Amino acid sequence: MTRIMDGATVAGLLAGAAIDAAVGDPRRGHPVAVFGSRAAALEKRIYRDSRLAGLAYTMVCVGAATAAGLLAERMTRARPIARTAVTAAATWAVLGGTTLGREGTLMAHSLQEGDLAAARARLPHLCGRDPSGLDAAELARGTVESIAENTSDAVVAPLVWGAVFGVPGLLGYRAVNTLDAMVGHRSPRYERFGWASARLDDVANYVPARLTALLTVGLAGLAGGSPRRAAAVLARDGHRHPSPNSGRCEAAFAGALGVRLGGANDYGGRVERRPELGDGPRPAVADIPRSVQLARAVSYASVGLAVAARLALTRNRRRDRR
């Protein structure tokens, strides 16, 4: 039965990834948005300017999401078709690769048309920077950097956790990443309260970010780049980013695309100066479709790796029982 249920999980991962590739995120009632609204309501009730309050907040939110996944698996433990359906639904809910690619494509189209107003209005769909004063070059840079980082956050990482832990891993990871986006950034309000969410997100993304970087290096040729150059930039610059994870993804993309990322980012009056990653020119509008193509290739490869990892875990468990 365990083998059958693991097969159902694999089928669910594949089905969920296929649904995401076909339709992307729902326009209304997205489960992640629903979770975010509940988390925001809880924050209003328990917020204190302390790490302890933030830790309790993180534990409650992530615990609730993980518990929902555990309950779903318990209710389908002897029903492979139901397990496949539940896993597919969870996988679709937590993946965001198709929507990420669409947002990048729409940004490229707006910039190609010279419509800076539309491009600036589009940027908040990709990242939290203030777009009001950005020109076409900075909008292109922000788009490429966001695609690089979110290929890990929105595709590779949930698949890694789903392959290892099934539905609880999928939902638990998405809760962690969503909380980081909500309260994990440095600001007077969240410096202490968001500390636990930010650190947990760092831990959850440590392996997926490096896997994303390695896949990017290996697939660089599909975007017209050089795997050797991508590997060199990753090794030299990947650790220079203030995030222990995002820098690996961005450095690999910079090397693969032959561009230079990094610089000053304005988050609503809070300016962060990031080190430069890569050796080439600043990203141009034409580099956005290349980044989307590369991200799509990494996403497809990560689906294959997730399936292979789950099957390997199944084989190992069977050997251990003998």
PDB file of N, CA and C in Angstrom, residues 113-206:
ATOM      1  N   GLU A 113       6.727  48.323 -26.037  1.00  0.00           N
ATOM      2  CA  GLU A 113       5.793  49.322 -26.564  1.00  0.00           C
ATOM      3  C   GLU A 113       6.133  50.730 -26.091  1.00  0.00           C
ATOM      4  N   GLY A 114       7.110  50.847 -25.192  1.00  0.00           N
ATOM      5  CA  GLY A 114       7.470  52.156 -24.653  1.00  0.00           C
ATOM      6  C   GLY A 114       6.479  52.692 -23.651  1.00  0.00           C
ATOM      7  N   ASP A 115       5.646  51.820 -23.100  1.00  0.00           N
ATOM      8  CA  ASP A 115       4.609  52.240 -22.149  1.00  0.00           C
ATOM      9  C   ASP A 115       5.156  52.102 -20.727  1.00  0.00           C
ATOM     10  N   LEU A 116       5.885  53.115 -20.283  1.00  0.00           N
ATOM     11  CA  LEU A 116       6.489  53.064 -18.954  1.00  0.00           C
ATOM     12  C   LEU A 116       5.440  53.033 -17.849  1.00  0.00           C
ATOM     13  N   ALA A 117       4.323  53.710 -18.050  1.00  0.00           N
ATOM     14  CA  ALA A 117       3.278  53.721 -17.021  1.00  0.00           C
ATOM     15  C   ALA A 117       2.743  52.315 -16.776  1.00  0.00           C
ATOM     16  N   ALA A 118       2.492  51.591 -17.859  1.00  0.00           N
ATOM     17  CA  ALA A 118       1.998  50.214 -17.717  1.00  0.00           C
ATOM     18  C   ALA A 118       3.059  49.317 -17.101  1.00  0.00           C
ATOM     19  N   ALA A 119       4.317  49.530 -17.489  1.00  0.00           N
ATOM     20  CA  ALA A 119       5.399  48.708 -16.944  1.00  0.00           C
ATOM     21  C   ALA A 119       5.571  48.965 -15.451  1.00  0.00           C
ATOM     22  N   ARG A 120       5.499  50.226 -15.052  1.00  0.00           N
ATOM     23  CA  ARG A 120       5.617  50.542 -13.621  1.00  0.00           C
ATOM     24  C   ARG A 120       4.448  49.954 -12.834  1.00  0.00           C
ATOM     25  N   ALA A 121       3.257  49.974 -13.423  1.00  0.00           N
ATOM     26  CA  ALA A 121       2.097  49.389 -12.749  1.00  0.00           C
ATOM     27  C   ALA A 121       2.228  47.869 -12.641  1.00  0.00           C
ATOM     28  N   ARG A 122       2.992  47.268 -13.545  1.00  0.00           N
ATOM     29  CA  ARG A 122       3.158  45.810 -13.562  1.00  0.00           C
ATOM     30  C   ARG A 122       4.196  45.343 -12.545  1.00  0.00           C
ATOM     31  N   LEU A 123       5.185  46.177 -12.223  1.00  0.00           N
ATOM     32  CA  LEU A 123       6.292  45.721 -11.386  1.00  0.00           C
ATOM     33  C   LEU A 123       5.855  45.181 -10.020  1.00  0.00           C
ATOM     34  N   PRO A 124       4.864  45.766  -9.319  1.00  0.00           N
ATOM     35  CA  PRO A 124       4.466  45.207  -8.028  1.00  0.00           C
ATOM     36  C   PRO A 124       3.959  43.773  -8.102  1.00  0.00           C
ATOM     37  N   HIS A 125       3.593  43.306  -9.294  1.00  0.00           N
ATOM     38  CA  HIS A 125       3.223  41.896  -9.448  1.00  0.00           C
ATOM     39  C   HIS A 125       4.442  40.989  -9.356  1.00  0.00           C
ATOM     40  N   LEU A 126       5.624  41.570  -9.484  1.00  0.00           N
ATOM     41  CA  LEU A 126       6.857  40.790  -9.483  1.00  0.00           C
ATOM     42  C   LEU A 126       7.699  40.985  -8.234  1.00  0.00           C
ATOM     43  N   CYS A 127       7.756  42.201  -7.707  1.00  0.00           N
ATOM     44  CA  CYS A 127       8.592  42.459  -6.537  1.00  0.00           C
ATOM     45  C   CYS A 127       8.075  43.688  -5.801  1.00  0.00           C
ATOM     46  N   GLY A 128       8.661  43.972  -4.637  1.00  0.00           N
ATOM     47  CA  GLY A 128       8.151  45.025  -3.769  1.00  0.00           C
ATOM     48  C   GLY A 128       8.820  46.374  -3.943  1.00  0.00           C
ATOM     49  N   ARG A 129       9.562  46.565  -5.021  1.00  0.00           N
ATOM     50  CA  ARG A 129      10.254  47.853  -5.195  1.00  0.00           C
ATOM     51  C   ARG A 129       9.288  48.954  -5.600  1.00  0.00           C
ATOM     52  N   ASP A 130       9.636  50.172  -5.237  1.00  0.00           N
ATOM     53  CA  ASP A 130       8.860  51.335  -5.641  1.00  0.00           C
ATOM     54  C   ASP A 130       9.153  51.604  -7.114  1.00  0.00           C
ATOM     55  N   PRO A 131       8.165  51.461  -7.998  1.00  0.00           N
ATOM     56  CA  PRO A 131       8.432  51.601  -9.429  1.00  0.00           C
ATOM     57  C   PRO A 131       8.318  53.029  -9.947  1.00  0.00           C
ATOM     58  N   SER A 132       7.889  53.961  -9.110  1.00  0.00           N
ATOM     59  CA  SER A 132       7.493  55.275  -9.606  1.00  0.00           C
ATOM     60  C   SER A 132       8.614  56.024 -10.315  1.00  0.00           C
ATOM     61  N   GLY A 133       9.858  55.841  -9.885  1.00  0.00           N
ATOM     62  CA  GLY A 133      10.953  56.579 -10.510  1.00  0.00           C
ATOM     63  C   GLY A 133      11.856  55.740 -11.384  1.00  0.00           C
ATOM     64  N   LEU A 134      11.441  54.524 -11.704  1.00  0.00           N
ATOM     65  CA  LEU A 134      12.311  53.622 -12.451  1.00  0.00           C
ATOM     66  C   LEU A 134      12.164  53.818 -13.955  1.00  0.00           C
ATOM     67  N   ASP A 135      13.292  53.784 -14.652  1.00  0.00           N
ATOM     68  CA  ASP A 135      13.267  53.839 -16.108  1.00  0.00           C
ATOM     69  C   ASP A 135      13.205  52.423 -16.665  1.00  0.00           C
ATOM     70  N   ALA A 136      13.246  52.310 -17.992  1.00  0.00           N
ATOM     71  CA  ALA A 136      13.099  51.000 -18.634  1.00  0.00           C
ATOM     72  C   ALA A 136      14.199  50.044 -18.218  1.00  0.00           C
ATOM     73  N   ALA A 137      15.428  50.531 -18.087  1.00  0.00           N
ATOM     74  CA  ALA A 137      16.550  49.660 -17.728  1.00  0.00           C
ATOM     75  C   ALA A 137      16.384  49.101 -16.323  1.00  0.00           C
ATOM     76  N   GLU A 138      15.959  49.955 -15.383  1.00  0.00           N
ATOM     77  CA  GLU A 138      15.778  49.493 -14.012  1.00  0.00           C
ATOM     78  C   GLU A 138      14.576  48.566 -13.884  1.00  0.00           C
ATOM     79  N   LEU A 139      13.543  48.815 -14.674  1.00  0.00           N
ATOM     80  CA  LEU A 139      12.401  47.906 -14.680  1.00  0.00           C
ATOM     81  C   LEU A 139      12.797  46.544 -15.235  1.00  0.00           C
ATOM     82  N   ALA A 140      13.652  46.544 -16.248  1.00  0.00           N
ATOM     83  CA  ALA A 140      14.138  45.280 -16.803  1.00  0.00           C
ATOM     84  C   ALA A 140      14.992  44.545 -15.777  1.00  0.00           C
ATOM     85  N   ARG A 141      15.849  45.280 -15.078  1.00  0.00           N
ATOM     86  CA  ARG A 141      16.683  44.637 -14.058  1.00  0.00           C
ATOM     87  C   ARG A 141      15.820  44.029 -12.951  1.00  0.00           C
ATOM     88  N   GLY A 142      14.853  44.785 -12.467  1.00  0.00           N
ATOM     89  CA  GLY A 142      13.991  44.273 -11.414  1.00  0.00           C
ATOM     90  C   GLY A 142      13.234  43.033 -11.850  1.00  0.00           C
ATOM     91  N   THR A 143      12.828  43.010 -13.111  1.00  0.00           N
ATOM     92  CA  THR A 143      12.092  41.852 -13.627  1.00  0.00           C
ATOM     93  C   THR A 143      12.978  40.618 -13.681  1.00  0.00           C
ATOM     94  N   VAL A 144      14.182  40.769 -14.221  1.00  0.00           N
ATOM     95  CA  VAL A 144      15.083  39.616 -14.329  1.00  0.00           C
ATOM     96  C   VAL A 144      15.472  39.106 -12.948  1.00  0.00           C
ATOM     97  N   GLU A 145      15.748  40.008 -12.025  1.00  0.00           N
ATOM     98  CA  GLU A 145      16.108  39.586 -10.668  1.00  0.00           C
ATOM     99  C   GLU A 145      14.947  38.864  -9.989  1.00  0.00           C
ATOM    100  N   SER A 146      13.736  39.373 -10.185  1.00  0.00           N
ATOM    101  CA  SER A 146      12.577  38.735  -9.582  1.00  0.00           C
ATOM    102  C   SER A 146      12.329  37.349 -10.178  1.00  0.00           C
ATOM    103  N   ILE A 147      12.487  37.220 -11.480  1.00  0.00           N
ATOM    104  CA  ILE A 147      12.304  35.917 -12.113  1.00  0.00           C
ATOM    105  C   ILE A 147      13.338  34.925 -11.594  1.00  0.00           C
ATOM    106  N   ALA A 148      14.572  35.376 -11.438  1.00  0.00           N
ATOM    107  CA  ALA A 148      15.618  34.486 -10.923  1.00  0.00           C
ATOM    108  C   ALA A 148      15.292  34.013  -9.518  1.00  0.00           C
ATOM    109  N   GLU A 149      14.969  34.941  -8.619  1.00  0.00           N
ATOM    110  CA  GLU A 149      14.698  34.582  -7.225  1.00  0.00           C
ATOM    111  C   GLU A 149      13.442  33.725  -7.103  1.00  0.00           C
ATOM    112  N   ASN A 150      12.383  34.116  -7.811  1.00  0.00           N
ATOM    113  CA  ASN A 150      11.104  33.434  -7.643  1.00  0.00           C
ATOM    114  C   ASN A 150      11.021  32.102  -8.371  1.00  0.00           C
ATOM    115  N   THR A 151      11.949  31.844  -9.281  1.00  0.00           N
ATOM    116  CA  THR A 151      12.004  30.496  -9.844  1.00  0.00           C
ATOM    117  C   THR A 151      12.299  29.493  -8.743  1.00  0.00           C
ATOM    118  N   SER A 152      13.116  29.889  -7.792  1.00  0.00           N
ATOM    119  CA  SER A 152      13.361  29.037  -6.624  1.00  0.00           C
ATOM    120  C   SER A 152      12.165  29.062  -5.674  1.00  0.00           C
ATOM    121  N   ASP A 153      11.725  30.253  -5.281  1.00  0.00           N
ATOM    122  CA  ASP A 153      10.676  30.368  -4.270  1.00  0.00           C
ATOM    123  C   ASP A 153       9.344  29.787  -4.728  1.00  0.00           C
ATOM    124  N   ALA A 154       8.994  29.999  -5.996  1.00  0.00           N
ATOM    125  CA  ALA A 154       7.661  29.650  -6.471  1.00  0.00           C
ATOM    126  C   ALA A 154       7.595  28.314  -7.197  1.00  0.00           C
ATOM    127  N   VAL A 155       8.741  27.705  -7.481  1.00  0.00           N
ATOM    128  CA  VAL A 155       8.710  26.441  -8.227  1.00  0.00           C
ATOM    129  C   VAL A 155       9.597  25.383  -7.579  1.00  0.00           C
ATOM    130  N   VAL A 156      10.894  25.631  -7.556  1.00  0.00           N
ATOM    131  CA  VAL A 156      11.825  24.585  -7.134  1.00  0.00           C
ATOM    132  C   VAL A 156      11.622  24.227  -5.662  1.00  0.00           C
ATOM    133  N   ALA A 157      11.544  25.224  -4.790  1.00  0.00           N
ATOM    134  CA  ALA A 157      11.424  24.947  -3.354  1.00  0.00           C
ATOM    135  C   ALA A 157      10.155  24.179  -3.000  1.00  0.00           C
ATOM    136  N   PRO A 158       8.967  24.601  -3.461  1.00  0.00           N
ATOM    137  CA  PRO A 158       7.792  23.800  -3.110  1.00  0.00           C
ATOM    138  C   PRO A 158       7.861  22.374  -3.637  1.00  0.00           C
ATOM    139  N   LEU A 159       8.453  22.181  -4.803  1.00  0.00           N
ATOM    140  CA  LEU A 159       8.576  20.827  -5.333  1.00  0.00           C
ATOM    141  C   LEU A 159       9.540  19.984  -4.497  1.00  0.00           C
ATOM    142  N   VAL A 160      10.624  20.601  -4.024  1.00  0.00           N
ATOM    143  CA  VAL A 160      11.559  19.876  -3.159  1.00  0.00           C
ATOM    144  C   VAL A 160      10.854  19.406  -1.894  1.00  0.00           C
ATOM    145  N   TRP A 161      10.142  20.324  -1.243  1.00  0.00           N
ATOM    146  CA  TRP A 161       9.461  19.964   0.000  1.00  0.00           C
ATOM    147  C   TRP A 161       8.299  19.020  -0.255  1.00  0.00           C
ATOM    148  N   GLY A 162       7.636  19.159  -1.389  1.00  0.00           N
ATOM    149  CA  GLY A 162       6.560  18.231  -1.722  1.00  0.00           C
ATOM    150  C   GLY A 162       7.068  16.840  -2.024  1.00  0.00           C
ATOM    151  N   ALA A 163       8.223  16.751  -2.676  1.00  0.00           N
ATOM    152  CA  ALA A 163       8.800  15.440  -2.979  1.00  0.00           C
ATOM    153  C   ALA A 163       9.175  14.698  -1.711  1.00  0.00           C
ATOM    154  N   VAL A 164       9.670  15.411  -0.722  1.00  0.00           N
ATOM    155  CA  VAL A 164      10.142  14.765   0.515  1.00  0.00           C
ATOM    156  C   VAL A 164       8.990  14.505   1.486  1.00  0.00           C
ATOM    157  N   PHE A 165       8.084  15.474   1.641  1.00  0.00           N
ATOM    158  CA  PHE A 165       7.065  15.376   2.699  1.00  0.00           C
ATOM    159  C   PHE A 165       5.631  15.381   2.185  1.00  0.00           C
ATOM    160  N   GLY A 166       5.415  15.366   0.878  1.00  0.00           N
ATOM    161  CA  GLY A 166       4.066  15.311   0.365  1.00  0.00           C
ATOM    162  C   GLY A 166       3.286  16.593   0.592  1.00  0.00           C
ATOM    163  N   VAL A 167       1.979  16.451   0.801  1.00  0.00           N
ATOM    164  CA  VAL A 167       1.104  17.613   0.956  1.00  0.00           C
ATOM    165  C   VAL A 167       1.510  18.497   2.145  1.00  0.00           C
ATOM    166  N   PRO A 168       1.870  17.924   3.309  1.00  0.00           N
ATOM    167  CA  PRO A 168       2.321  18.802   4.402  1.00  0.00           C
ATOM    168  C   PRO A 168       3.541  19.636   4.012  1.00  0.00           C
ATOM    169  N   GLY A 169       4.454  19.056   3.252  1.00  0.00           N
ATOM    170  CA  GLY A 169       5.619  19.807   2.807  1.00  0.00           C
ATOM    171  C   GLY A 169       5.249  20.926   1.857  1.00  0.00           C
ATOM    172  N   LEU A 170       4.314  20.657   0.949  1.00  0.00           N
ATOM    173  CA  LEU A 170       3.878  21.681  -0.002  1.00  0.00           C
ATOM    174  C   LEU A 170       3.242  22.864   0.724  1.00  0.00           C
ATOM    175  N   LEU A 171       2.275  22.566   1.603  1.00  0.00           N
ATOM    176  CA  LEU A 171       1.540  23.642   2.273  1.00  0.00           C
ATOM    177  C   LEU A 171       2.404  24.337   3.326  1.00  0.00           C
ATOM    178  N   GLY A 172       3.195  23.558   4.051  1.00  0.00           N
ATOM    179  CA  GLY A 172       4.059  24.158   5.065  1.00  0.00           C
ATOM    180  C   GLY A 172       5.066  25.104   4.451  1.00  0.00           C
ATOM    181  N   TYR A 173       5.689  24.683   3.323  1.00  0.00           N
ATOM    182  CA  TYR A 173       6.669  25.573   2.691  1.00  0.00           C
ATOM    183  C   TYR A 173       6.006  26.853   2.202  1.00  0.00           C
ATOM    184  N   ARG A 174       4.845  26.722   1.553  1.00  0.00           N
ATOM    185  CA  ARG A 174       4.213  27.929   1.022  1.00  0.00           C
ATOM    186  C   ARG A 174       3.839  28.884   2.146  1.00  0.00           C
ATOM    187  N   ALA A 175       3.451  28.351   3.300  1.00  0.00           N
ATOM    188  CA  ALA A 175       3.162  29.222   4.440  1.00  0.00           C
ATOM    189  C   ALA A 175       4.415  29.966   4.883  1.00  0.00           C
ATOM    190  N   VAL A 176       5.536  29.263   4.966  1.00  0.00           N
ATOM    191  CA  VAL A 176       6.799  29.888   5.370  1.00  0.00           C
ATOM    192  C   VAL A 176       7.163  31.016   4.411  1.00  0.00           C
ATOM    193  N   ASN A 177       7.107  30.740   3.124  1.00  0.00           N
ATOM    194  CA  ASN A 177       7.505  31.729   2.129  1.00  0.00           C
ATOM    195  C   ASN A 177       6.553  32.920   2.091  1.00  0.00           C
ATOM    196  N   THR A 178       5.274  32.664   2.287  1.00  0.00           N
ATOM    197  CA  THR A 178       4.297  33.755   2.299  1.00  0.00           C
ATOM    198  C   THR A 178       4.514  34.670   3.505  1.00  0.00           C
ATOM    199  N   LEU A 179       4.783  34.084   4.663  1.00  0.00           N
ATOM    200  CA  LEU A 179       5.042  34.904   5.849  1.00  0.00           C
ATOM    201  C   LEU A 179       6.292  35.747   5.672  1.00  0.00           C
ATOM    202  N   ASP A 180       7.311  35.186   5.022  1.00  0.00           N
ATOM    203  CA  ASP A 180       8.523  35.962   4.784  1.00  0.00           C
ATOM    204  C   ASP A 180       8.216  37.184   3.926  1.00  0.00           C
ATOM    205  N   ALA A 181       7.375  36.995   2.905  1.00  0.00           N
ATOM    206  CA  ALA A 181       7.007  38.128   2.052  1.00  0.00           C
ATOM    207  C   ALA A 181       6.182  39.161   2.811  1.00  0.00           C
ATOM    208  N   MET A 182       5.414  38.700   3.790  1.00  0.00           N
ATOM    209  CA  MET A 182       4.539  39.609   4.524  1.00  0.00           C
ATOM    210  C   MET A 182       5.264  40.356   5.636  1.00  0.00           C
ATOM    211  N   VAL A 183       6.059  39.645   6.435  1.00  0.00           N
ATOM    212  CA  VAL A 183       6.649  40.265   7.629  1.00  0.00           C
ATOM    213  C   VAL A 183       8.160  40.066   7.722  1.00  0.00           C
ATOM    214  N   GLY A 184       8.757  39.358   6.755  1.00  0.00           N
ATOM    215  CA  GLY A 184      10.171  39.029   6.871  1.00  0.00           C
ATOM    216  C   GLY A 184      11.134  40.104   6.439  1.00  0.00           C
ATOM    217  N   HIS A 185      10.639  41.170   5.823  1.00  0.00           N
ATOM    218  CA  HIS A 185      11.536  42.227   5.367  1.00  0.00           C
ATOM    219  C   HIS A 185      11.910  43.154   6.513  1.00  0.00           C
ATOM    220  N   ARG A 186      13.061  43.794   6.387  1.00  0.00           N
ATOM    221  CA  ARG A 186      13.541  44.672   7.461  1.00  0.00           C
ATOM    222  C   ARG A 186      12.863  46.029   7.383  1.00  0.00           C
ATOM    223  N   SER A 187      12.220  46.384   8.460  1.00  0.00           N
ATOM    224  CA  SER A 187      11.568  47.680   8.589  1.00  0.00           C
ATOM    225  C   SER A 187      11.384  47.912  10.089  1.00  0.00           C
ATOM    226  N   PRO A 188      11.100  49.134  10.502  1.00  0.00           N
ATOM    227  CA  PRO A 188      10.908  49.370  11.936  1.00  0.00           C
ATOM    228  C   PRO A 188       9.836  48.466  12.553  1.00  0.00           C
ATOM    229  N   ARG A 189       8.783  48.175  11.801  1.00  0.00           N
ATOM    230  CA  ARG A 189       7.701  47.349  12.339  1.00  0.00           C
ATOM    231  C   ARG A 189       8.102  45.883  12.450  1.00  0.00           C
ATOM    232  N   TYR A 190       8.855  45.385  11.465  1.00  0.00           N
ATOM    233  CA  TYR A 190       9.096  43.944  11.387  1.00  0.00           C
ATOM    234  C   TYR A 190      10.520  43.524  11.724  1.00  0.00           C
ATOM    235  N   GLU A 191      11.352  44.439  12.140  1.00  0.00           N
ATOM    236  CA  GLU A 191      12.739  44.101  12.454  1.00  0.00           C
ATOM    237  C   GLU A 191      12.814  42.956  13.466  1.00  0.00           C
ATOM    238  N   ARG A 192      11.980  43.008  14.484  1.00  0.00           N
ATOM    239  CA  ARG A 192      11.965  41.937  15.487  1.00  0.00           C
ATOM    240  C   ARG A 192      10.810  40.955  15.265  1.00  0.00           C
ATOM    241  N   PHE A 193       9.632  41.477  14.983  1.00  0.00           N
ATOM    242  CA  PHE A 193       8.466  40.600  14.829  1.00  0.00           C
ATOM    243  C   PHE A 193       8.640  39.636  13.652  1.00  0.00           C
ATOM    244  N   GLY A 194       9.268  40.086  12.582  1.00  0.00           N
ATOM    245  CA  GLY A 194       9.426  39.243  11.400  1.00  0.00           C
ATOM    246  C   GLY A 194      10.674  38.399  11.389  1.00  0.00           C
ATOM    247  N   TRP A 195      11.485  38.479  12.449  1.00  0.00           N
ATOM    248  CA  TRP A 195      12.769  37.771  12.474  1.00  0.00           C
ATOM    249  C   TRP A 195      12.596  36.266  12.304  1.00  0.00           C
ATOM    250  N   ALA A 196      11.680  35.655  13.037  1.00  0.00           N
ATOM    251  CA  ALA A 196      11.502  34.204  12.971  1.00  0.00           C
ATOM    252  C   ALA A 196      11.050  33.769  11.583  1.00  0.00           C
ATOM    253  N   SER A 197      10.135  34.509  10.977  1.00  0.00           N
ATOM    254  CA  SER A 197       9.658  34.163   9.638  1.00  0.00           C
ATOM    255  C   SER A 197      10.784  34.254   8.614  1.00  0.00           C
ATOM    256  N   ALA A 198      11.595  35.302   8.722  1.00  0.00           N
ATOM    257  CA  ALA A 198      12.696  35.476   7.771  1.00  0.00           C
ATOM    258  C   ALA A 198      13.737  34.377   7.921  1.00  0.00           C
ATOM    259  N   ARG A 199      14.089  34.042   9.164  1.00  0.00           N
ATOM    260  CA  ARG A 199      15.111  33.008   9.371  1.00  0.00           C
ATOM    261  C   ARG A 199      14.590  31.632   8.955  1.00  0.00           C
ATOM    262  N   LEU A 200      13.328  31.338   9.218  1.00  0.00           N
ATOM    263  CA  LEU A 200      12.778  30.053   8.803  1.00  0.00           C
ATOM    264  C   LEU A 200      12.746  29.946   7.287  1.00  0.00           C
ATOM    265  N   ASP A 201      12.438  31.045   6.621  1.00  0.00           N
ATOM    266  CA  ASP A 201      12.457  31.049   5.153  1.00  0.00           C
ATOM    267  C   ASP A 201      13.869  30.813   4.624  1.00  0.00           C
ATOM    268  N   ASP A 202      14.870  31.390   5.291  1.00  0.00           N
ATOM    269  CA  ASP A 202      16.260  31.143   4.890  1.00  0.00           C
ATOM    270  C   ASP A 202      16.588  29.648   4.961  1.00  0.00           C
ATOM    271  N   VAL A 203      16.166  29.014   6.040  1.00  0.00           N
ATOM    272  CA  VAL A 203      16.431  27.580   6.211  1.00  0.00           C
ATOM    273  C   VAL A 203      15.691  26.766   5.162  1.00  0.00           C
ATOM    274  N   ALA A 204      14.418  27.085   4.952  1.00  0.00           N
ATOM    275  CA  ALA A 204      13.590  26.312   4.024  1.00  0.00           C
ATOM    276  C   ALA A 204      14.085  26.417   2.586  1.00  0.00           C
ATOM    277  N   ASN A 205      14.726  27.523   2.244  1.00  0.00           N
ATOM    278  CA  ASN A 205      15.159  27.740   0.868  1.00  0.00           C
ATOM    279  C   ASN A 205      16.647  27.447   0.639  1.00  0.00           C
ATOM    280  N   TYR A 206      17.355  27.025   1.667  1.00  0.00           N
ATOM    281  CA  TYR A 206      18.799  26.844   1.531  1.00  0.00           C
ATOM    282  C   TYR A 206      19.131  25.834   0.429  1.00  0.00           C
TER     283      TYR A 206
END
